[in-house]
CSV table of C-alpha atoms and ligand atoms in Angstrom, one decimal:
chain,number,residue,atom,x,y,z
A,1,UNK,CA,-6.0,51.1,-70.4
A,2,UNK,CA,-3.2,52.6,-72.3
A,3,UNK,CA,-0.8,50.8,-74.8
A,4,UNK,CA,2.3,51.8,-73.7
A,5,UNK,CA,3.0,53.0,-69.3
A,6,UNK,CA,4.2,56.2,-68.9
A,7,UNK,CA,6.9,57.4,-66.6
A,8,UNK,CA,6.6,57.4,-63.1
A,9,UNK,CA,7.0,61.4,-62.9
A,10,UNK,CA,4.1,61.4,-64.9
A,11,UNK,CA,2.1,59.4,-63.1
A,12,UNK,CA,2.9,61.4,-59.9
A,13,UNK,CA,1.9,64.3,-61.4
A,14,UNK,CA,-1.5,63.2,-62.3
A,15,UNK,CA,-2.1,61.5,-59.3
A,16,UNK,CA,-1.2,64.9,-57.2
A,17,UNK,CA,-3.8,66.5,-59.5
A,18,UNK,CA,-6.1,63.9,-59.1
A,19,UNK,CA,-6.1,63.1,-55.3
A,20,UNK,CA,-6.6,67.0,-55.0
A,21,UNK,CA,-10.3,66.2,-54.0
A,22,UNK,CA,-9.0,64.4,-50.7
A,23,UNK,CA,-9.1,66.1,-47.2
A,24,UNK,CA,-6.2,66.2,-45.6
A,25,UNK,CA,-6.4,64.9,-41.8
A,26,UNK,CA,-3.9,68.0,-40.7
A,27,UNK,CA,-6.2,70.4,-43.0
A,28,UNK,CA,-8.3,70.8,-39.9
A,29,UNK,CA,-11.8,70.4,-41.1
A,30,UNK,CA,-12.1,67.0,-40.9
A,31,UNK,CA,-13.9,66.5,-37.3
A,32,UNK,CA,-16.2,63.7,-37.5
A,33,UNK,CA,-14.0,60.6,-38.8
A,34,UNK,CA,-12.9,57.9,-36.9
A,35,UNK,CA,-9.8,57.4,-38.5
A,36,UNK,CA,-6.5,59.4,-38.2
A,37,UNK,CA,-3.0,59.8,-39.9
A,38,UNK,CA,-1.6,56.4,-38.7
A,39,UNK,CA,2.2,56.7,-36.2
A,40,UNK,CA,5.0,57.4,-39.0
A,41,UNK,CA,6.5,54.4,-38.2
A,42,UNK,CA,3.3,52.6,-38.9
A,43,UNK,CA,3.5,53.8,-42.6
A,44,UNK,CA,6.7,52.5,-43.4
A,45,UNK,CA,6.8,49.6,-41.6
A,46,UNK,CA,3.7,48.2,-43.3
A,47,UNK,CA,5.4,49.6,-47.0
A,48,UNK,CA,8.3,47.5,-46.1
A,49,UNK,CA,5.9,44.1,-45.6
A,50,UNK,CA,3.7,44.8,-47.9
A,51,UNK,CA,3.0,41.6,-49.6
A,52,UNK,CA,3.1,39.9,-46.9
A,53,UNK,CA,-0.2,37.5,-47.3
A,54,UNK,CA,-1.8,36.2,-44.0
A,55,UNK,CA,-4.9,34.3,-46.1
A,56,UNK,CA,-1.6,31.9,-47.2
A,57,UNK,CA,-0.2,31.4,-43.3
A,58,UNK,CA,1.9,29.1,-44.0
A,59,UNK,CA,3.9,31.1,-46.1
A,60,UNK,CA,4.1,33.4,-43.5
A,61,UNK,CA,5.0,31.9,-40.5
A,62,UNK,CA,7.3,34.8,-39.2
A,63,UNK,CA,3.9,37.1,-39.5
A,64,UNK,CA,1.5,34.4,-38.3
A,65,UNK,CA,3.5,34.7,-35.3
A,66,UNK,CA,3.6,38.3,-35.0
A,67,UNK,CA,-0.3,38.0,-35.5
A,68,UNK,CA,-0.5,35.6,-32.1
A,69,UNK,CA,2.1,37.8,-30.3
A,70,UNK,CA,-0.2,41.0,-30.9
A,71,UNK,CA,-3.2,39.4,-29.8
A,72,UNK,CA,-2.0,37.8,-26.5
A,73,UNK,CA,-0.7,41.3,-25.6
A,74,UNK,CA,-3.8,43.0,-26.3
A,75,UNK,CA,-6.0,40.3,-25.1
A,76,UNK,CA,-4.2,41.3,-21.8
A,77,UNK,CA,-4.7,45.3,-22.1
A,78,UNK,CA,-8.1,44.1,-22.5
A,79,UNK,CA,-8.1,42.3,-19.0
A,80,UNK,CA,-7.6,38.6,-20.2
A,81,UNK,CA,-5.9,35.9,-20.6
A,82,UNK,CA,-4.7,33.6,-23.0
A,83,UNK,CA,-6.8,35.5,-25.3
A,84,UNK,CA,-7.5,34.2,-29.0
A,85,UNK,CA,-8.6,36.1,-32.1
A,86,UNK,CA,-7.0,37.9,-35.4
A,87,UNK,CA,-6.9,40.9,-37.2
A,88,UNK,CA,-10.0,42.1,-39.6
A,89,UNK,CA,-10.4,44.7,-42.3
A,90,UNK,CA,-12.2,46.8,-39.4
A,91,UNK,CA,-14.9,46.5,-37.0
A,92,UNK,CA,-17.7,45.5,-39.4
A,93,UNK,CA,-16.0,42.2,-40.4
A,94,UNK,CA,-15.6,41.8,-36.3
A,95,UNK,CA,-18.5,42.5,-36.1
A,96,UNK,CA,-19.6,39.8,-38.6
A,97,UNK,CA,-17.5,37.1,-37.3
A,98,UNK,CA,-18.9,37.9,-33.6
A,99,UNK,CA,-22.6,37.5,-34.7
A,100,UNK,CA,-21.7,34.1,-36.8
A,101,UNK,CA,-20.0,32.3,-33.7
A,102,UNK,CA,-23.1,33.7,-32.0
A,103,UNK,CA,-25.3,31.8,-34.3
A,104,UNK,CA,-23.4,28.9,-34.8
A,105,UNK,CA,-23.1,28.0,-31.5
A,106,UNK,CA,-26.6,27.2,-31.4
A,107,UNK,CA,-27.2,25.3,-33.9
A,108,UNK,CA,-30.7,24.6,-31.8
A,109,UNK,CA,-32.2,27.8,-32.0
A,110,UNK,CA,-34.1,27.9,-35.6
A,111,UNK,CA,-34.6,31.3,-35.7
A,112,UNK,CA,-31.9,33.3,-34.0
A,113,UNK,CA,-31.9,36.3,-32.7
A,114,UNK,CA,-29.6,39.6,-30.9
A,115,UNK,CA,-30.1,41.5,-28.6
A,116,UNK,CA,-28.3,44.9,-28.4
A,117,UNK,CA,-28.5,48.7,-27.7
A,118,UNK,CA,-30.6,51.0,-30.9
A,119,UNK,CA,-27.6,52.8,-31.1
A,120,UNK,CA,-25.1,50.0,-32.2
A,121,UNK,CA,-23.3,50.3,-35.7
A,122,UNK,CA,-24.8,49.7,-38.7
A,123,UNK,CA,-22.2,46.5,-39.3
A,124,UNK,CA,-24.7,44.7,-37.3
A,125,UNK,CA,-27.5,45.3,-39.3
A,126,UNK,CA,-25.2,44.2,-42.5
A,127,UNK,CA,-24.4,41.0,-40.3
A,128,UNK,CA,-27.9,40.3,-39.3
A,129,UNK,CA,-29.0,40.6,-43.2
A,130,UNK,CA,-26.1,38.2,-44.3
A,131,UNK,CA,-26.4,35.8,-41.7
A,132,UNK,CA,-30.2,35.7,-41.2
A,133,UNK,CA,-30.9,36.7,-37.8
A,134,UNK,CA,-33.1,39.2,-36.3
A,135,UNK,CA,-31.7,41.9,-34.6
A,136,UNK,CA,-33.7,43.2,-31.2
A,137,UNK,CA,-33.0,46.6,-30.7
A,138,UNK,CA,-33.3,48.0,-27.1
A,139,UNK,CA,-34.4,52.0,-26.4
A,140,UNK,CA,-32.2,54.5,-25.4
A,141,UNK,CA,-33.0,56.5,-22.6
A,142,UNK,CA,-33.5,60.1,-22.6
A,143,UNK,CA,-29.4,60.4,-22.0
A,144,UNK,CA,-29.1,58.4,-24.6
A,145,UNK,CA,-28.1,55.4,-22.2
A,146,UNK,CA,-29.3,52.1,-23.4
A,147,UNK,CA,-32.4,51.4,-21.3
A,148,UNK,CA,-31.6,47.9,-19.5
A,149,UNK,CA,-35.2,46.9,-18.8
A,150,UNK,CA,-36.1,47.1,-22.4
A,151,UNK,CA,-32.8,45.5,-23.2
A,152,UNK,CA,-33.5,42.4,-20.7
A,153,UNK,CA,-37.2,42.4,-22.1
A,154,UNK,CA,-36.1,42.0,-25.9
A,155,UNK,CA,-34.2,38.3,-24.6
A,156,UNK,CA,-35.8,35.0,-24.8
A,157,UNK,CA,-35.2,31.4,-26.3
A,158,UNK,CA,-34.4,32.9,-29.4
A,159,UNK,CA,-31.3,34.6,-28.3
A,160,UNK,CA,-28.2,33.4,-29.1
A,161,UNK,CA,-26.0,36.4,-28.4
A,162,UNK,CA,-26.2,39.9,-26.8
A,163,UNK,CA,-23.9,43.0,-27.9
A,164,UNK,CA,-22.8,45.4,-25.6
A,165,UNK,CA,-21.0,48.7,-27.2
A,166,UNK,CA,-18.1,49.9,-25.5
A,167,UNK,CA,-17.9,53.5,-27.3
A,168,UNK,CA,-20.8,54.3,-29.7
A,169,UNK,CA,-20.7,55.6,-33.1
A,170,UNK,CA,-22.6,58.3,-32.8
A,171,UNK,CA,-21.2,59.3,-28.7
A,172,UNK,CA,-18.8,57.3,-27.6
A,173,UNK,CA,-21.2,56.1,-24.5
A,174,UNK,CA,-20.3,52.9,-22.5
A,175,UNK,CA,-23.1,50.0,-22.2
A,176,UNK,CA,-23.1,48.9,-18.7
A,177,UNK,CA,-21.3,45.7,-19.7
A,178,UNK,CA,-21.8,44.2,-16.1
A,179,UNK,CA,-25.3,44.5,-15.7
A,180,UNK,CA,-25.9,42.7,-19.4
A,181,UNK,CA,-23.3,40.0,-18.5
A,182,UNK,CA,-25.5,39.4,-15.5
A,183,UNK,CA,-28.4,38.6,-17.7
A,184,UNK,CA,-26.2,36.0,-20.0
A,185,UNK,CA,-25.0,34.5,-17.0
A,186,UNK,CA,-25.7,30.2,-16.4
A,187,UNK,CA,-26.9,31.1,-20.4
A,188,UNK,CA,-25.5,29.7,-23.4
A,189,UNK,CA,-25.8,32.9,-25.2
A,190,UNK,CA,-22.6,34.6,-26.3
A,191,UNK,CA,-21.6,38.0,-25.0
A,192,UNK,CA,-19.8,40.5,-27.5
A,193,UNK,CA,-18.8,43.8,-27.1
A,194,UNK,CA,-18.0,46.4,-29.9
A,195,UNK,CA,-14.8,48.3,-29.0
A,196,UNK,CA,-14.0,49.1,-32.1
A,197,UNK,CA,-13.1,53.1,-31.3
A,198,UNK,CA,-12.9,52.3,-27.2
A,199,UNK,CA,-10.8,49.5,-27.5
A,200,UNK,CA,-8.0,51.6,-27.9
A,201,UNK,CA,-9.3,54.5,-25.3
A,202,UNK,CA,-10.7,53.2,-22.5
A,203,UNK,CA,-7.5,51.2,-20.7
A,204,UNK,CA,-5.9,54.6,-21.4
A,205,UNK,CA,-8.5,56.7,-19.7
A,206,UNK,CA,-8.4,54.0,-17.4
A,207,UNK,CA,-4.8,55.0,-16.3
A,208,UNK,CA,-5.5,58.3,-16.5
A,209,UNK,CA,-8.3,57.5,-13.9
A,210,UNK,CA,-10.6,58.7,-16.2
A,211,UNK,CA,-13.0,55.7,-16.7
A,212,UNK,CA,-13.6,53.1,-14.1
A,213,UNK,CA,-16.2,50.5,-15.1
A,214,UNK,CA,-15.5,47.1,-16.5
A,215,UNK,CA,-16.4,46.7,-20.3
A,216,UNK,CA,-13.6,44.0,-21.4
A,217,UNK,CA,-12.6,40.3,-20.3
A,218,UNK,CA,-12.4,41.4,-16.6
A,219,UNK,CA,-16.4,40.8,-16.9
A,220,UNK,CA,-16.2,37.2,-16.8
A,221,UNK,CA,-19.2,36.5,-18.9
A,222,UNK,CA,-17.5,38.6,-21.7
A,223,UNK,CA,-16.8,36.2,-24.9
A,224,UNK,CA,-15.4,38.6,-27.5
A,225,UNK,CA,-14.0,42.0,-28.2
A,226,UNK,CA,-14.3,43.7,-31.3
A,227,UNK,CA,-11.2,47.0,-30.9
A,228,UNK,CA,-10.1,48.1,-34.2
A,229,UNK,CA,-6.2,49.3,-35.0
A,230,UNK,CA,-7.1,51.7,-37.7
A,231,UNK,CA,-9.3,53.9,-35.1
A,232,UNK,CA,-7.8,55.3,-32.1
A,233,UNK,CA,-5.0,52.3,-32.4
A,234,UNK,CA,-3.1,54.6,-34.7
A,235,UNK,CA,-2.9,51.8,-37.2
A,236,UNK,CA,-2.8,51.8,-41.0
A,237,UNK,CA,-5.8,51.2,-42.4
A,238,UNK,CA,-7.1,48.7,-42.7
A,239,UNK,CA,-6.4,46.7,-39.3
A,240,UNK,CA,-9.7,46.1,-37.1
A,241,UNK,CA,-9.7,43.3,-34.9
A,242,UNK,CA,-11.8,40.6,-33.0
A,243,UNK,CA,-10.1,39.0,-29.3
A,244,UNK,CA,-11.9,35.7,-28.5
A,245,UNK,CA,-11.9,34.1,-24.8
A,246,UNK,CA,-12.5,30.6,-26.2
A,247,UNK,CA,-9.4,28.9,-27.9
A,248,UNK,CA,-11.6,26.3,-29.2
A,249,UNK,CA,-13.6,28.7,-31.4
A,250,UNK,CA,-11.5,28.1,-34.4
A,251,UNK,CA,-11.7,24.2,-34.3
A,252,UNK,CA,-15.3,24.3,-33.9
A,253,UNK,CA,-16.3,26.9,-36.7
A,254,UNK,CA,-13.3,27.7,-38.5
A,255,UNK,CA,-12.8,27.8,-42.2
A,256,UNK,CA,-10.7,25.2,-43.7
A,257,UNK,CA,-8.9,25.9,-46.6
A,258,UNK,CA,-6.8,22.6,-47.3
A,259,UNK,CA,-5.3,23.5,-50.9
A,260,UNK,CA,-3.3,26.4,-49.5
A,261,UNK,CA,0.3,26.5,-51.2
A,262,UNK,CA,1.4,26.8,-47.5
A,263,UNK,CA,-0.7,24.2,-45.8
A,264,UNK,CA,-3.8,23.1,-43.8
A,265,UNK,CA,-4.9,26.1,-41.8
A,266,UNK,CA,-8.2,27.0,-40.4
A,267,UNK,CA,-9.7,31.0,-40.3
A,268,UNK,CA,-12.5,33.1,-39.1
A,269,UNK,CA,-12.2,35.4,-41.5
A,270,UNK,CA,-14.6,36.8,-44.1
A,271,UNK,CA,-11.7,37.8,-46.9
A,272,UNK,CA,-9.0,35.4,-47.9
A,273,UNK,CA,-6.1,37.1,-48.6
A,274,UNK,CA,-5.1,39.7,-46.2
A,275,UNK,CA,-2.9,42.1,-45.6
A,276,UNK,CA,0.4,41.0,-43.2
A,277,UNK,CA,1.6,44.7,-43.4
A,278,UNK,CA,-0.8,46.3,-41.4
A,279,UNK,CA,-0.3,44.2,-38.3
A,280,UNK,CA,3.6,44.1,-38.7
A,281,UNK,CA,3.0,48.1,-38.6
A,282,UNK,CA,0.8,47.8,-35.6
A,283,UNK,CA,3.4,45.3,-33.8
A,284,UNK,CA,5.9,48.2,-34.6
A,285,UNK,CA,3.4,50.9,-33.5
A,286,UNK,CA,2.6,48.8,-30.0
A,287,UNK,CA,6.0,49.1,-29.6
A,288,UNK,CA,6.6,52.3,-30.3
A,289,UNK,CA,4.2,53.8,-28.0
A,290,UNK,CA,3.7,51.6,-25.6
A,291,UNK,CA,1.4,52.3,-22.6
A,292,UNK,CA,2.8,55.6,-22.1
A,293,UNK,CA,2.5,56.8,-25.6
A,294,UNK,CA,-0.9,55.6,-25.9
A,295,UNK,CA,-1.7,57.5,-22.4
A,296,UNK,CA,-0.2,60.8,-24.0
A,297,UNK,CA,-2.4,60.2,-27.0
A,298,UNK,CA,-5.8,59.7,-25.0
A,299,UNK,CA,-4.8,62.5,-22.9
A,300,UNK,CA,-4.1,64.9,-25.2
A,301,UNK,CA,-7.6,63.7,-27.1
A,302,UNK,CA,-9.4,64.6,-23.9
A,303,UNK,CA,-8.1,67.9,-23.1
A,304,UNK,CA,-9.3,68.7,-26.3
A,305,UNK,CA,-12.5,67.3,-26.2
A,306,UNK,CA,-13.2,69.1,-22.2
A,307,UNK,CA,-12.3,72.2,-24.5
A,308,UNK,CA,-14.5,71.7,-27.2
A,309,UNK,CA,-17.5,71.2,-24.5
A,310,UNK,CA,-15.8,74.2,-22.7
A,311,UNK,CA,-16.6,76.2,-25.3
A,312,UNK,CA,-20.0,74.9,-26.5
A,313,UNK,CA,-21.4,75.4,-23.2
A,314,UNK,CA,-20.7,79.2,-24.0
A,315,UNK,CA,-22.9,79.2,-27.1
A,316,UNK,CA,-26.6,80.2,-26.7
A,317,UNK,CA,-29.2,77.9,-28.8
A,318,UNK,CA,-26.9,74.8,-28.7
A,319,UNK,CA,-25.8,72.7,-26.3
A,320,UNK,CA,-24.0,69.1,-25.4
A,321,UNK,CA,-25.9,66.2,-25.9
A,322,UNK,CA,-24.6,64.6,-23.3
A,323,UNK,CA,-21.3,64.8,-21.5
A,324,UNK,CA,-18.4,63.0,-23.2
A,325,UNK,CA,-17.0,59.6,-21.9
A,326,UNK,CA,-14.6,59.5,-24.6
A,327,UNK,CA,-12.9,62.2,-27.1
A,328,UNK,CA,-16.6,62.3,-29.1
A,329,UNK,CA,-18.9,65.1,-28.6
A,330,UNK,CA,-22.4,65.6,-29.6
A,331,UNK,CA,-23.8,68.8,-29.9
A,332,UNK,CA,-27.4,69.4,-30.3
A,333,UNK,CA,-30.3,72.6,-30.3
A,334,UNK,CA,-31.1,73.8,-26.6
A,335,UNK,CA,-35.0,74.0,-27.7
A,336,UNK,CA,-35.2,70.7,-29.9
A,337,UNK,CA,-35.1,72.1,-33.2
A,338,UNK,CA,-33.9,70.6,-36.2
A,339,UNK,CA,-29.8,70.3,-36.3
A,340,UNK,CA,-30.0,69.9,-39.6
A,341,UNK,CA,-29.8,73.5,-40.6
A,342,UNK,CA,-26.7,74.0,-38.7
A,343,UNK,CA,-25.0,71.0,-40.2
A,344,UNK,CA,-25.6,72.7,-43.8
A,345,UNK,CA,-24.1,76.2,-42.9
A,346,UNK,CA,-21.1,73.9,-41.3
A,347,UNK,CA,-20.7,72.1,-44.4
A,348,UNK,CA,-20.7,75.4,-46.5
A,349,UNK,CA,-18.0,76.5,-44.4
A,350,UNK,CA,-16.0,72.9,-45.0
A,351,UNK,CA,-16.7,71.4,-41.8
A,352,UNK,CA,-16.7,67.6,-42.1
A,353,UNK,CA,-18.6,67.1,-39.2
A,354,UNK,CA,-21.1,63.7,-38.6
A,355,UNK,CA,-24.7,64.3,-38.8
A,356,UNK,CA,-27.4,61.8,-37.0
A,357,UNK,CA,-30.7,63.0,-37.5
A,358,UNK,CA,-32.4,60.4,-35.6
A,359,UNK,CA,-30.8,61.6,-32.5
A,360,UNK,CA,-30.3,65.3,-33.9
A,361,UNK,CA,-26.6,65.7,-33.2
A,362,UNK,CA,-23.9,66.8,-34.8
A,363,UNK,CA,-21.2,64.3,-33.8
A,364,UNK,CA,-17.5,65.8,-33.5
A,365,UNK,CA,-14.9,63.3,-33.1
A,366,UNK,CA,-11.4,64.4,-31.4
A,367,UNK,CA,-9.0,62.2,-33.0
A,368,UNK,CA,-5.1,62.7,-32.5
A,369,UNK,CA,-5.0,64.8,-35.9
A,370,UNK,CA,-7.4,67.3,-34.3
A,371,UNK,CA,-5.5,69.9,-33.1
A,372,UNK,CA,-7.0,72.8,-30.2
A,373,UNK,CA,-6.6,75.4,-33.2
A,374,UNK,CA,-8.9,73.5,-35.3
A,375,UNK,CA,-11.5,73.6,-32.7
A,376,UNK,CA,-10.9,77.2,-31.8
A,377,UNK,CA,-11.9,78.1,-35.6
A,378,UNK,CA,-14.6,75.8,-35.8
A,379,UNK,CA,-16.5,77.0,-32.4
A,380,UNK,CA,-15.8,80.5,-34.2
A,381,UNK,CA,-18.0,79.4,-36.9
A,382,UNK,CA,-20.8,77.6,-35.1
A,383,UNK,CA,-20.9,80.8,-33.2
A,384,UNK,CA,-22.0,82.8,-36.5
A,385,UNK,CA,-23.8,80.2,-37.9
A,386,UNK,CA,-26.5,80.1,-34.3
A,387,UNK,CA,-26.3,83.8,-34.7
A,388,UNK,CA,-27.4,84.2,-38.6
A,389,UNK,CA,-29.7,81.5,-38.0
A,390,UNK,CA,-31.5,83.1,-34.7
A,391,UNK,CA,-31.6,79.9,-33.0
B,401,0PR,N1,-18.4,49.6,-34.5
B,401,0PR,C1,-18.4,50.8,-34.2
B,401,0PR,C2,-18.8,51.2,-32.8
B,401,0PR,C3,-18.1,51.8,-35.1
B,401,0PR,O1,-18.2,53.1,-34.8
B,401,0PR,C4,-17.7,51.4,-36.4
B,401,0PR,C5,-17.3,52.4,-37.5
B,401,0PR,C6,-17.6,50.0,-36.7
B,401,0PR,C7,-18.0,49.1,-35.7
B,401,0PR,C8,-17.2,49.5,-38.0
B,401,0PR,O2,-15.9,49.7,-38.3
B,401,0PR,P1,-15.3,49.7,-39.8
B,401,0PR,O3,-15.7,51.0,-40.4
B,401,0PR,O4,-13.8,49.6,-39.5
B,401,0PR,O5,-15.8,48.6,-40.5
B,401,0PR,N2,-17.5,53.7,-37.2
B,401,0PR,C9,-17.3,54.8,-38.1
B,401,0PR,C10,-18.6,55.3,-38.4
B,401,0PR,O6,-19.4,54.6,-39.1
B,401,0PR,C11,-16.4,54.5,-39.3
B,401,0PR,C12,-15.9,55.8,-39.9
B,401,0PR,C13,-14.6,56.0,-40.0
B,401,0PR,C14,-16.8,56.8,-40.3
B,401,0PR,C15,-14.1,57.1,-40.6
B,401,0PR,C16,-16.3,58.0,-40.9
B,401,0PR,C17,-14.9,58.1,-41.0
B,401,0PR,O7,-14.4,59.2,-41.6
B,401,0PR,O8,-19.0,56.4,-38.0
């Protein structure tokens, strides 16, 4: 640490040499991350409240507020009502807090177990590790749609919760969220469904009738949403977030903190102090937008993503790995090879593409800061890249 600080010109300066290294979201080469350059007014909204401490609510009681406000509206966009539930870091510590209600809600089952879809996030595996309960992973089907009979096989008295994936990481597929709340149904096994990128698609390609089938509260068996902000939200990072049908939740398993210089309060959360900021700037951003904003956003994301696919389907040697529900496209070999090669020569060239060699895809996401240009060089470069490599 230095003796003496040095100006803040100075430290500018070496921070604009230093942060050099970053990609830039508006660069164009960043195609596979599932975050974006938050709304404007996001940004300075949340530098305006940026101490703002909701791990001390009590001090806060303006932002508490704010917090409940911005659930119960998205608790409705998500087809419920009198929803409960509070902003994370992101999905994973949703994620986490889902699978610990899961657990503790059956405090009769000795050695708990999941059940959900092979292609759900790693957070769950991190969850499953911390909170000591064995995940049952259910086949995909040659689509890459989760394969229900497996699924419903993988249950027994061990469950004590099910996970259905409303937008997967690696393609952005649905889970048929009915037909697993059928099997929880007269259970006492809770239902959670990981929106974290969908949350903030699918009512918008829902108005664009785009999507049609139920994945939120509207299934009645549906406990709890993970949808994160700082995805497809257009929030600052970080803001994830968990919606919880069950008021009583916090009562029964909340943390109680009683020494807090602002009084008795009780939390779900993993962190303690947490940032206010963040959900001020998504109140803001909600507000902002609203519906139609958001529809604009989605819209614009899917016109982009039909082009990509467009444009794939033109390309001899690769092809779709399956067609897109939401702005995330995999692209795959037409005879089965190895992706892997291609994703190399893409990264030579700068692409920051995802890579999932279990499924052998490359996995583009369109996010809001992907513009048509981008993709028109990019295809331009997978085009070369099958052609030198004579696939
Ligand atoms: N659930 C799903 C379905 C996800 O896709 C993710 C993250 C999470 C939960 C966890 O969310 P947090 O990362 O907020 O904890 N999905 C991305 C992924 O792993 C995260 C990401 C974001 C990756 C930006 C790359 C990137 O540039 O692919």
């Amino acid at each position: 640490m230095l003796k003496n600080g040095l100006e803040k010109q100075e430290i500018l300066r070496i921070l604009e040499e230093k942060l050099k290294l970053d990609k830039l979201y508006d660069s164009g080469s960043i195609l596979g991350s599932m975050c974006t350059e938050p709304l404007d007014l996001g940004i300075e909204i949340c530098m305006k409240y940026i101490s703002k401490n909701l791990g001390d609510p009590g001090l806060f009681l303006g932002t508490t507020a704010l917090e409940q406000e911005l659930v119960s509206e998205i608790g409705e966009l998500f087809g419920g009502k009198h929803i409960m539930g509070t902003f994370t870091t992101g999905g994973s510590e949703a994620n986490l807090i889902a699978l610990r209600i899961a657990k503790k809600l059956r405090p009769d089952i000795k050695n708990p177990e999941v059940v959900l879809s092979q292609s759900a996030h790693i957070s769950f595996d991190k969850a499953a590790d911390l909170l000591d309960i064995k995940l049952r992973k259910a086949h995909l089907n040659e689509d890459f749609t989760l394969d229900m009979n497996h699924f419903e096989s993988l249950m027994n008295q061990n469950t004590c919760g099910v996970v259905g994936i409303a937008g997967t990481t690696s393609l952005g597929l649905v889970d048929p969220i009915e037909e697993i709340g059928k099997k929880t149904d007269g259970k006492d096994i809770s239902f959670h469904i990981d929106a974290a990128f969908g949350g903030f698609v699918l009512p918008f390609l829902e108005n664009l009738n785009l999507h049609s089938s139920p994945w939120d509260f509207s299934v009645k068996s549906v406990d709890s949403i993970t949808a994160d902000p700082h995805k497809m939200g257009m929030g600052v990072i970080p803001t994830g977030g968990i919606f919880l049908r069950d008021k009583s939740i916090l009562q029964k398993i909340g943390f109680e903190i009683p020494y807090l210089a602002g009084g008795n309060f009780k939390h779900l959360h993993i962190v303690g102090t947490r940032p206010g900021g963040t959900i001020i700037a998504f109140w803001a951003i909600l507000k902002s937008l609203g519906i139609n904003g958001f529809n604009k956003i989605v819209e614009k994301c899917m016109d982009n993503t039909n082009y990509l696919v467009k444009r794939i389907g033109g390309i001899k040697g690769i092809k779709i790995a399956t067609k897109p529900v939401m702005n995330i496209v995999g692209i795959t070999t037409e005879n089965g090879d190895t992706i892997c090669k291609i994703d190399e020569e893409l990264r030579k060239r700068n692409w920051m593409t995802g890579k999932f060699e279990k499924l052998n895809l490359i996995r583009v996401v369109v996010m809001p800061h992907v513009q048509k240009v981008h993709l028109k060089n990019f295809v331009k470069d997978l085009e070369n890249i099958v052609k030198i490599l004579k696939f």
